[in-house]
Coordinates of C-alpha atoms and ligand atoms in Angstrom, one line a residue:
M1 CA 89.9 81.1 96.0
K2 CA 89.6 79.3 99.2
F3 CA 90.9 80.2 102.6
E4 CA 90.9 77.7 105.5
L5 CA 92.2 78.9 108.8
K6 CA 92.6 77.1 112.1
S7 CA 93.5 79.4 114.9
T8 CA 93.8 79.6 118.6
V9 CA 92.5 82.8 120.3
K10 CA 94.0 83.2 123.8
F11 CA 92.0 85.2 126.4
S12 CA 93.2 87.0 129.5
S13 CA 91.5 84.3 131.7
E14 CA 89.2 81.3 131.6
I15 CA 86.2 81.5 129.2
E16 CA 84.5 78.2 130.0
E17 CA 81.6 80.1 131.6
A18 CA 81.1 82.1 128.5
K19 CA 80.6 79.1 126.2
G20 CA 76.9 79.8 125.7
L21 CA 77.5 83.4 124.7
I22 CA 80.4 82.4 122.4
E23 CA 78.1 79.8 120.7
D24 CA 75.4 82.4 120.1
L25 CA 78.0 84.9 118.8
M26 CA 79.4 82.4 116.3
E27 CA 76.0 81.7 115.0
R28 CA 75.1 85.3 114.6
A29 CA 78.5 86.0 113.0
N30 CA 77.9 83.3 110.5
Q31 CA 74.7 85.0 109.5
D32 CA 75.9 88.5 109.3
L33 CA 79.3 89.7 110.5
L34 CA 81.2 87.3 108.3
K35 CA 79.1 87.9 105.2
R36 CA 79.5 91.7 105.2
G37 CA 81.2 92.9 102.0
V38 CA 80.0 90.0 99.8
P39 CA 78.5 91.3 96.5
K40 CA 74.7 90.9 96.5
D41 CA 74.6 88.5 93.5
I42 CA 76.9 86.0 95.2
E43 CA 75.1 83.4 97.0
Q44 CA 76.7 81.8 100.0
G45 CA 79.8 83.9 99.8
G46 CA 81.9 85.2 102.7
A47 CA 83.4 83.4 105.6
E48 CA 82.0 80.8 108.0
V49 CA 83.1 79.4 111.3
I50 CA 82.7 75.7 110.6
D51 CA 84.0 74.5 114.0
F52 CA 85.1 75.9 117.3
S53 CA 85.8 74.7 120.9
V54 CA 86.7 76.2 124.2
D55 CA 89.4 74.9 126.4
G56 CA 90.3 76.9 129.6
D57 CA 91.4 80.3 128.4
E58 CA 91.6 79.3 124.8
L59 CA 89.1 79.4 121.9
F60 CA 89.9 77.3 118.9
V61 CA 88.2 78.3 115.7
H62 CA 88.1 76.8 112.2
I63 CA 87.1 79.2 109.5
L64 CA 86.4 78.6 105.9
S65 CA 86.1 81.4 103.4
D66 CA 86.2 82.7 99.8
R67 CA 87.9 85.8 98.6
Y68 CA 85.2 88.2 99.6
V69 CA 85.9 87.9 103.3
R70 CA 89.2 86.2 103.6
A71 CA 89.4 83.9 106.7
H72 CA 92.0 86.0 108.5
D73 CA 89.9 89.1 108.1
A74 CA 87.0 87.1 109.5
L75 CA 89.1 86.1 112.4
L76 CA 90.0 89.8 113.1
R77 CA 86.3 90.7 112.9
L78 CA 85.5 87.9 115.4
K79 CA 88.2 89.1 117.7
K80 CA 86.6 92.5 117.9
S81 CA 83.1 91.1 118.5
L82 CA 84.4 88.7 121.2
N83 CA 86.0 91.6 123.0
Q84 CA 82.9 93.7 122.8
E85 CA 80.5 91.0 124.0
L86 CA 82.6 89.0 126.5
G87 CA 84.3 92.0 128.0
P88 CA 81.5 93.7 129.9
E89 CA 80.0 90.4 131.1
Y90 CA 82.9 88.1 131.9
H91 CA 85.7 90.7 132.2
V92 CA 88.0 88.9 129.7
G93 CA 89.7 90.1 126.6
V94 CA 91.6 88.6 123.7
R95 CA 95.4 88.4 124.5
E96 CA 96.8 86.8 121.5
I97 CA 95.8 85.2 118.2
E98 CA 97.8 82.3 117.0
V99 CA 97.6 80.8 113.5
V100 CA 97.7 77.1 113.8
E101 CA 97.3 76.3 110.2
Y102 CA 96.3 78.5 107.3
L103 CA 95.6 76.9 103.9
I104 CA 95.1 79.2 100.9
E105 CA 94.0 77.8 97.5
F106 CA 93.9 79.8 94.3
I107 CA 94.3 79.4 90.6
L108 CA 97.3 80.8 88.8
D109 CA 97.2 82.5 85.4
R110 CA 99.6 79.8 84.2
E111 CA 101.5 76.8 85.3
A112 CA 104.7 77.2 87.3
R113 CA 107.8 76.0 85.6
E114 CA 109.8 75.5 88.8
D115 CA 109.3 75.2 92.5
F116 CA 110.1 78.1 94.7
S117 CA 109.8 79.1 98.3
L118 CA 108.7 82.3 100.1
P119 CA 109.3 83.7 103.6
Y120 CA 106.3 83.2 105.9
V121 CA 105.1 80.2 103.9
D122 CA 105.8 76.7 105.1
E123 CA 105.0 75.0 101.9
I124 CA 103.9 76.0 98.4
E125 CA 102.2 73.3 96.4
I126 CA 101.5 73.9 92.7
R127 CA 99.8 71.3 90.5
E128 CA 99.3 72.7 87.0
K129 CA 97.5 76.0 87.7
D130 CA 96.2 75.1 91.2
C131 CA 98.2 76.6 93.9
R132 CA 98.0 75.8 97.6
L133 CA 99.9 77.7 100.3
F134 CA 100.4 76.5 103.8
L135 CA 101.1 79.1 106.4
S136 CA 101.5 79.0 110.2
E137 CA 104.0 81.6 111.1
L138 CA 101.9 84.8 110.8
N139 CA 101.0 86.7 113.9
E140 CA 98.1 89.1 114.3
E141 CA 100.0 92.2 113.4
Q142 CA 101.1 90.6 110.2
L143 CA 97.6 89.4 109.3
K144 CA 96.4 93.0 109.9
K145 CA 99.2 94.4 107.7
N146 CA 98.0 92.4 104.7
Y147 CA 100.9 90.0 104.5
V148 CA 98.6 87.4 103.1
D149 CA 97.6 89.4 100.1
R150 CA 101.2 90.3 99.4
I151 CA 102.2 86.7 99.7
I152 CA 99.6 85.7 97.1
Q153 CA 100.7 88.6 94.8
R154 CA 104.3 87.5 95.2
V155 CA 103.5 83.9 94.2
R156 CA 101.8 85.2 91.0
E157 CA 104.7 87.5 90.3
K158 CA 107.2 84.7 90.7
V159 CA 105.4 82.4 88.4
D160 CA 105.1 85.1 85.8
A161 CA 108.8 85.8 86.1
Q162 CA 109.5 82.2 85.1
Y163 CA 108.1 83.1 81.7
Y164 CA 110.0 86.2 81.0
E165 CA 113.4 85.2 82.3
G166 CA 116.0 85.7 79.6
K167 CA 113.6 87.5 77.3
D168 CA 114.3 91.0 75.9
E169 CA 112.6 94.2 76.7
M170 CA 109.9 95.6 74.5
W171 CA 111.8 98.0 72.1
K172 CA 110.2 100.1 69.4
L173 CA 112.1 102.5 67.2
I174 CA 110.4 105.9 67.1
W175 CA 113.0 108.1 65.5
E176 CA 116.5 107.9 64.1
S177 CA 119.1 110.5 63.1
D178 CA 120.9 110.6 59.7
R179 CA 123.8 108.3 59.3
K180 CA 127.0 110.1 60.3
E181 CA 130.6 109.6 59.2
M182 CA 132.6 108.0 62.0
V183 CA 136.2 109.3 62.5
W184 CA 137.5 106.2 64.1
E185 CA 136.7 102.8 65.5
E186 CA 138.5 102.9 68.8
D187 CA 137.3 102.6 72.3
P188 CA 137.6 106.1 73.6
T189 CA 138.1 105.0 77.2
E190 CA 141.2 103.1 76.3
K191 CA 142.6 105.9 74.3
M192 CA 141.9 108.5 77.0
D193 CA 143.6 106.2 79.5
E194 CA 146.6 105.9 77.2
R195 CA 146.9 109.6 76.8
G196 CA 146.5 110.2 80.5
W197 CA 143.2 112.1 80.3
I198 CA 141.7 109.7 82.8
K199 CA 143.1 107.1 85.3
R200 CA 141.5 103.9 86.3
G201 CA 140.4 103.4 89.8
P202 CA 141.1 103.6 92.7
T203 CA 138.4 100.9 93.1
K204 CA 136.2 98.9 90.8
G205 CA 134.2 100.7 88.1
K206 CA 135.7 104.2 88.9
W207 CA 137.7 106.7 87.0
F208 CA 139.8 109.6 88.0
Y209 CA 139.3 112.4 85.5
R210 CA 142.5 114.4 85.0
P211 CA 142.1 118.0 83.7
R212 CA 141.4 117.0 80.1
G213 CA 138.9 114.3 80.9
A214 CA 137.3 116.5 83.5
K215 CA 136.9 119.4 81.1
L216 CA 135.2 117.1 78.7
L217 CA 132.6 115.9 81.3
K218 CA 132.1 119.4 82.5
T219 CA 131.5 120.6 78.9
F220 CA 128.7 118.0 78.5
E221 CA 127.2 119.1 81.8
K222 CA 127.3 122.7 80.7
I223 CA 125.8 122.0 77.3
A224 CA 122.9 120.1 79.0
I225 CA 122.2 123.0 81.4
E226 CA 122.6 125.8 78.9
E227 CA 121.0 124.2 75.9
V228 CA 118.3 121.9 77.4
L229 CA 117.4 122.9 81.0
K230 CA 117.7 126.7 81.2
P231 CA 115.7 127.4 78.0
L232 CA 112.9 125.2 79.4
G233 CA 113.0 126.9 82.8
F234 CA 114.3 124.2 85.0
Q235 CA 115.6 125.2 88.5
E236 CA 118.5 123.6 90.3
V237 CA 118.1 121.7 93.6
I238 CA 120.7 119.9 95.8
E239 CA 119.9 116.7 97.6
S240 CA 121.7 114.3 100.0
M241 CA 123.7 111.4 98.6
M242 CA 122.2 109.1 101.2
V243 CA 118.8 107.6 100.7
P244 CA 116.9 106.0 103.6
F245 CA 115.3 102.6 102.8
E246 CA 111.9 104.0 103.6
V247 CA 112.2 106.2 100.5
W248 CA 113.4 103.4 98.3
I249 CA 110.5 101.3 99.5
Q250 CA 108.1 104.0 98.3
T251 CA 109.7 104.3 94.9
G252 CA 110.1 100.5 94.4
H253 CA 113.9 100.7 94.2
M254 CA 114.3 98.6 97.4
E255 CA 112.7 95.6 95.7
G256 CA 113.8 96.5 92.2
I257 CA 117.5 97.0 92.5
P258 CA 118.7 95.7 95.9
N259 CA 121.4 93.8 94.0
E260 CA 122.8 97.0 92.4
A261 CA 122.7 99.4 95.4
Y262 CA 125.6 100.5 97.5
Y263 CA 124.8 100.5 101.2
I264 CA 125.8 102.9 103.9
S265 CA 126.5 101.9 107.5
E266 CA 127.0 104.3 110.4
P267 CA 129.5 103.8 113.1
V268 CA 127.9 102.2 116.2
T269 CA 129.6 105.0 118.2
R270 CA 131.6 108.2 117.8
D271 CA 133.4 107.6 121.1
P272 CA 137.2 107.4 120.1
E273 CA 137.9 105.2 123.1
E274 CA 135.7 102.5 121.7
W275 CA 137.4 102.7 118.4
E276 CA 140.9 102.5 120.0
D277 CA 141.2 98.8 119.5
V278 CA 140.5 99.1 115.8
V279 CA 143.0 102.0 115.5
D280 CA 145.7 100.0 117.4
E281 CA 145.3 97.2 115.0
I282 CA 145.5 99.5 111.9
K283 CA 148.7 101.1 113.4
I284 CA 150.3 97.7 113.9
T285 CA 149.2 95.8 110.8
R286 CA 148.6 98.7 108.3
E287 CA 145.4 97.0 107.4
V288 CA 141.8 97.4 108.4
P289 CA 140.7 94.6 110.7
E290 CA 137.5 93.6 108.9
D291 CA 136.0 91.6 111.8
K292 CA 136.5 94.4 114.2
L293 CA 135.2 96.9 111.8
E294 CA 132.1 94.9 111.3
K295 CA 131.4 95.0 115.0
M296 CA 131.8 98.8 115.1
T297 CA 129.4 99.5 112.2
E298 CA 125.7 99.3 112.0
T299 CA 123.6 97.3 109.6
P300 CA 122.8 99.7 106.7
K301 CA 119.5 101.6 106.9
A302 CA 120.3 103.7 103.8
G303 CA 121.9 103.4 100.4
V304 CA 123.9 105.7 98.2
C305 CA 122.0 107.6 95.5
Y306 CA 121.1 105.3 92.7
A307 CA 119.1 107.9 90.8
Q308 CA 118.3 111.4 92.1
C309 CA 114.5 111.3 91.6
P310 CA 113.5 109.4 94.8
L311 CA 114.7 112.2 97.1
I312 CA 113.2 114.8 94.9
Y313 CA 109.8 113.1 95.2
W314 CA 110.4 112.7 98.9
S315 CA 111.1 116.4 99.2
L316 CA 107.6 117.1 97.9
R317 CA 105.8 114.3 99.9
N318 CA 102.3 115.3 101.0
E319 CA 102.7 118.8 99.5
T320 CA 100.2 120.7 97.6
I321 CA 101.7 122.6 94.7
A322 CA 100.4 126.0 93.8
D323 CA 99.0 126.2 90.3
E324 CA 101.5 129.0 89.4
S325 CA 104.4 126.5 90.2
L326 CA 103.1 123.9 87.8
P327 CA 104.7 122.2 86.1
V328 CA 107.5 121.8 88.7
L329 CA 110.7 121.7 86.8
V330 CA 113.8 121.0 88.8
Y331 CA 117.2 119.2 88.2
E332 CA 119.9 117.8 90.5
K333 CA 123.5 117.5 89.4
T334 CA 125.5 117.5 92.7
V335 CA 125.1 113.9 93.8
P336 CA 126.8 111.1 91.8
S337 CA 124.9 107.9 91.2
T338 CA 126.3 104.6 92.3
R339 CA 125.5 101.2 91.0
Y340 CA 127.1 97.8 91.6
E341 CA 127.5 96.8 87.9
S342 CA 129.8 93.9 88.7
G343 CA 130.6 91.9 85.5
G344 CA 128.9 94.5 83.3
R345 CA 131.4 97.2 83.9
Q346 CA 132.8 98.8 80.8
G347 CA 134.9 101.9 80.0
I348 CA 133.5 105.1 81.3
E349 CA 130.1 104.2 80.1
R350 CA 129.2 101.5 82.5
V351 CA 130.8 102.3 85.9
D352 CA 129.9 102.0 89.5
E353 CA 129.9 105.7 90.1
F354 CA 128.7 108.1 87.5
H355 CA 127.7 111.7 87.1
R356 CA 124.2 112.4 85.9
I357 CA 122.0 115.4 85.8
E358 CA 118.5 114.3 86.7
P359 CA 115.7 116.7 85.8
V360 CA 112.4 115.8 87.4
Y361 CA 109.0 117.3 86.4
I362 CA 105.6 117.2 88.0
G363 CA 102.5 118.6 86.3
T364 CA 99.2 117.8 84.7
K365 CA 99.2 115.3 81.8
E366 CA 98.8 118.1 79.3
Q367 CA 101.7 120.0 80.8
L368 CA 104.0 117.0 80.8
L369 CA 103.1 115.8 77.3
K370 CA 104.0 119.3 76.1
L371 CA 107.2 119.3 78.1
K372 CA 108.1 116.0 76.6
E373 CA 107.9 117.4 73.1
D374 CA 110.0 120.5 74.2
L375 CA 112.6 118.3 75.9
I376 CA 112.9 116.1 72.9
S377 CA 113.3 119.1 70.6
R378 CA 116.0 120.6 72.9
Y379 CA 117.8 117.2 73.0
K380 CA 117.6 117.0 69.2
H381 CA 119.2 120.4 69.0
V382 CA 122.1 119.2 71.2
F383 CA 122.7 115.8 69.7
N384 CA 122.1 116.9 66.1
E385 CA 123.5 120.3 66.0
I386 CA 126.1 120.6 68.8
M387 CA 127.4 117.0 69.1
D388 CA 126.4 115.9 65.6
I389 CA 126.1 112.3 66.6
E390 CA 124.3 109.3 65.1
W391 CA 121.5 108.3 67.5
R392 CA 118.0 107.1 67.8
M393 CA 115.0 107.0 70.1
A394 CA 113.0 104.0 71.1
Q395 CA 110.0 103.4 73.2
V396 CA 111.0 100.7 75.8
E397 CA 109.4 98.8 78.5
P398 CA 111.0 96.1 80.6
F399 CA 109.7 92.7 79.6
Y400 CA 108.6 91.9 83.2
L401 CA 106.3 95.0 83.2
Q402 CA 104.6 93.9 80.0
Q403 CA 104.0 90.5 81.4
A404 CA 103.5 90.7 85.1
G405 CA 100.2 92.5 85.0
T406 CA 101.2 94.1 88.2
G407 CA 99.4 97.3 87.2
E408 CA 102.7 99.1 87.0
V409 CA 102.7 99.3 83.3
E410 CA 102.0 102.8 82.0
E411 CA 99.4 102.0 79.4
E412 CA 98.2 105.5 78.8
E413 CA 99.2 107.1 75.6
G414 CA 102.3 109.3 76.0
L415 CA 103.4 107.8 79.3
G416 CA 106.2 105.3 79.8
T417 CA 109.9 105.5 78.8
I418 CA 111.9 106.6 75.8
D419 CA 115.5 105.6 75.5
F420 CA 118.1 107.6 73.6
E421 CA 120.7 105.3 72.0
A422 CA 124.0 106.1 70.2
Y423 CA 126.0 104.0 67.8
L424 CA 129.4 103.1 69.1
P425 CA 131.6 102.1 66.1
Y426 CA 134.2 100.3 68.2
R427 CA 131.5 97.8 69.1
G428 CA 130.9 96.7 65.5
S429 CA 128.4 97.3 62.8
R430 CA 125.3 99.4 63.2
E431 CA 123.1 96.5 62.6
E432 CA 124.8 93.9 64.9
S433 CA 126.3 95.8 67.7
E434 CA 124.6 97.0 70.9
W435 CA 124.0 100.7 70.8
L436 CA 124.6 102.7 74.0
E437 CA 121.6 104.1 76.0
F438 CA 123.0 107.5 76.8
G439 CA 119.8 109.0 78.1
N440 CA 116.1 108.5 78.6
L441 CA 112.9 110.3 79.3
S442 CA 109.9 109.0 81.3
I443 CA 106.5 110.0 82.4
F444 CA 104.8 108.1 85.3
S445 CA 101.6 108.2 87.2
K446 CA 102.7 106.1 90.2
Y447 CA 105.1 108.5 92.0
T448 CA 102.8 111.5 92.6
E449 CA 100.3 108.9 93.9
E450 CA 102.8 107.1 96.1
F451 CA 104.2 110.4 97.6
N452 CA 100.8 112.1 97.7
I453 CA 101.8 115.2 95.7
K454 CA 98.7 117.2 94.9
S455 CA 97.8 120.3 92.8
Q456 CA 96.1 123.4 94.2
S457 CA 93.0 122.9 92.2
Q458 CA 93.0 119.1 92.8
D459 CA 90.6 118.5 90.0
E460 CA 93.3 117.1 87.9
K461 CA 95.7 114.4 88.9
L462 CA 99.4 115.2 88.7
L463 CA 101.9 113.1 86.8
S464 CA 105.6 113.1 87.1
G465 CA 108.7 112.0 85.3
C466 CA 112.4 112.3 84.9
T467 CA 115.0 112.3 82.2
G468 CA 118.5 111.0 82.8
I469 CA 121.4 112.9 81.5
G470 CA 124.3 110.5 81.9
I471 CA 127.3 112.7 81.5
E472 CA 129.8 109.9 81.0
R473 CA 127.5 108.3 78.5
W474 CA 127.1 111.5 76.5
A475 CA 130.9 111.7 76.5
A476 CA 131.3 108.1 75.5
A477 CA 128.8 108.4 72.6
F478 CA 130.4 111.6 71.3
L479 CA 134.0 110.4 71.6
A480 CA 133.3 107.0 70.1
Q481 CA 132.1 108.7 67.0
K482 CA 134.2 111.9 66.9
G483 CA 137.5 110.7 68.4
L484 CA 139.8 112.6 70.8
D485 CA 141.3 115.2 68.4
P486 CA 139.5 118.5 68.7
E487 CA 140.3 119.0 65.0
N488 CA 137.6 116.4 64.2
W489 CA 135.0 117.8 66.6
P490 CA 132.1 119.9 65.3
T491 CA 132.7 123.6 65.6
S492 CA 129.6 123.9 67.7
F493 CA 131.0 121.6 70.3
K494 CA 134.4 123.2 70.2
D495 CA 132.8 126.5 70.9
H496 CA 131.4 125.1 74.2
F497 CA 134.6 123.3 75.0
G498 CA 137.0 126.2 74.6
E499 CA 140.7 125.6 75.1
M500 CA 142.1 122.2 75.8
P501 CA 143.6 122.3 79.3
E502 CA 147.4 121.9 79.6
G503 CA 147.0 118.8 81.8
I504 CA 149.8 117.5 83.9
K505 CA 153.0 116.2 82.3
L506 CA 154.1 113.0 84.0
L507 CA 157.6 111.6 83.5
Ligands
ATP1 P1 121.4 100.3 81.4 O1 120.3 99.5 80.9 O2 122.4 100.8 80.4 O3 122.0 99.7 82.6 P2 119.6 101.8 83.0 O4 118.3 101.4 82.4 O5 120.1 101.1 84.2 O6 120.8 101.7 81.9 P3 118.7 104.2 84.1 O7 118.4 103.7 85.4 O8 117.5 104.5 83.2 O9 119.7 103.3 83.2 O10 119.6 105.5 84.2 C1 119.5 106.7 83.5 C2 120.8 107.1 82.8 O11 121.9 107.0 83.7 C3 121.1 106.2 81.6 O12 120.4 106.6 80.5 C4 122.6 106.4 81.5 O13 122.8 107.7 80.8 C5 123.0 106.6 82.9 N1 123.6 105.4 83.5 C6 122.9 104.3 84.0 N2 123.8 103.4 84.5 C7 125.0 103.8 84.3 C8 126.3 103.3 84.5 N3 126.5 102.2 85.2 N4 127.4 104.1 84.2 C9 127.2 105.3 83.6 N5 126.0 105.8 83.3 C10 124.9 105.1 83.6
ZN2 ZN1 114.4 109.1 87.8
MG3 MG1 121.4 99.5 84.5

């Protein structure tokens, strides 16, 4: 790796008189200050000022370095030293640092397949595996905040991404149920719609659940709570539906799913007078004036819940959990999840707003591996004995995580994600059709770290995880296999369901 930085350091006043001291300081820095942190066995490592000049109140420096002391870090060290040494004697200080030209050279793991650009980078030049970045826009604050490292990391990620585009996720079958008899091959959403159990809309990817549809969803919710969560000791929590970006940055959602999130904007003011013009327009046109509304609303700073776990982690940020409360077992079922599914929308199973119970657990590795077994056995009880459906479990990992080498992959045994998938006969044969992911279960090491959640004894690191209980998807899986007639439903399910609601007769 090579870093070559040309920079102008602006002082509070003339520094011509201090030329001698500056020269001396640069010499000393090249011997010591800019070599600190270089491993002992590396000869001639670190950074070096290869040229400098003074002009009025400006010092121009040209620094060359390797990865041990990156040139911009060398510059920041020089700034400190210049302030310390010039201050007392010449009563001057550094006002501003300006990057004139910053060239960074490094070798990629593999060749880029296509050109790309990045913010803050003037030019990216890639020849085979050699990569050269030209930067000039970064200010001191941005250099201090490590933008440079993240830019390099992002370049590597983008090149890696060119290799996994269009490829599948890692998928490994770990268990499958017996084959079950299917009562029909219809799409249950269409049939429920026809029978008036549900109604499409009012906007894209939404459904209105009339009494019969609602009772179905509520039954699955009840089964999940009574048969999975209560027996294992989970406690209910209630969170907000609005998630500030700051939390999504911590969980990684902000960079992972910005294209699927729904955003929230606040009114710029609550003063009715300022809204009067908008109201007048609505009264006259019976439409909302979009341009005026845009002026009256803020740029979003939060999104609508995508999954409930981020705010659960946030609620425990920087907390130390008493040993007696470990493992923490909670679930959230009040807040719906929203996702912009766009062209992928389908039936009740892929919608823009859905109901999910999200249990979250935090504990030692031993506790969570035990919990995982317990959860799976409770789930098996529900899917096999109560719903009696044909389903399977697979270990999955998104392809980009396998390839990117970003350190996000959960390589430890037992960690990672398991998907639960159900066969949907209306989609075709078992072998060829896509099964529906109706739930999943994960254990991670990153969230407890990111949110700094600690245990009382602190000698063992805490892990966390969540398991998504997608109510619409449980319903879709069940109905696709068992149909809409309670006569064909397993007795165990009918017991939980009870009487079919009368519904509303529409003429
Ligand atoms: P998919 O790959 O099907 O989009 P996902 O990986 O995005 O699913 P997760 O983020 O793991 O799903 O969400 C957990 C659970 O939430 C899923 O197992 C599923 O039950 C449910 N779910 C996710 N997206 C939707 C949706 N658009 N409509 C209904 N339920 C959903
Ligand atoms: Zn989650
Ligand atoms: Mg999805």
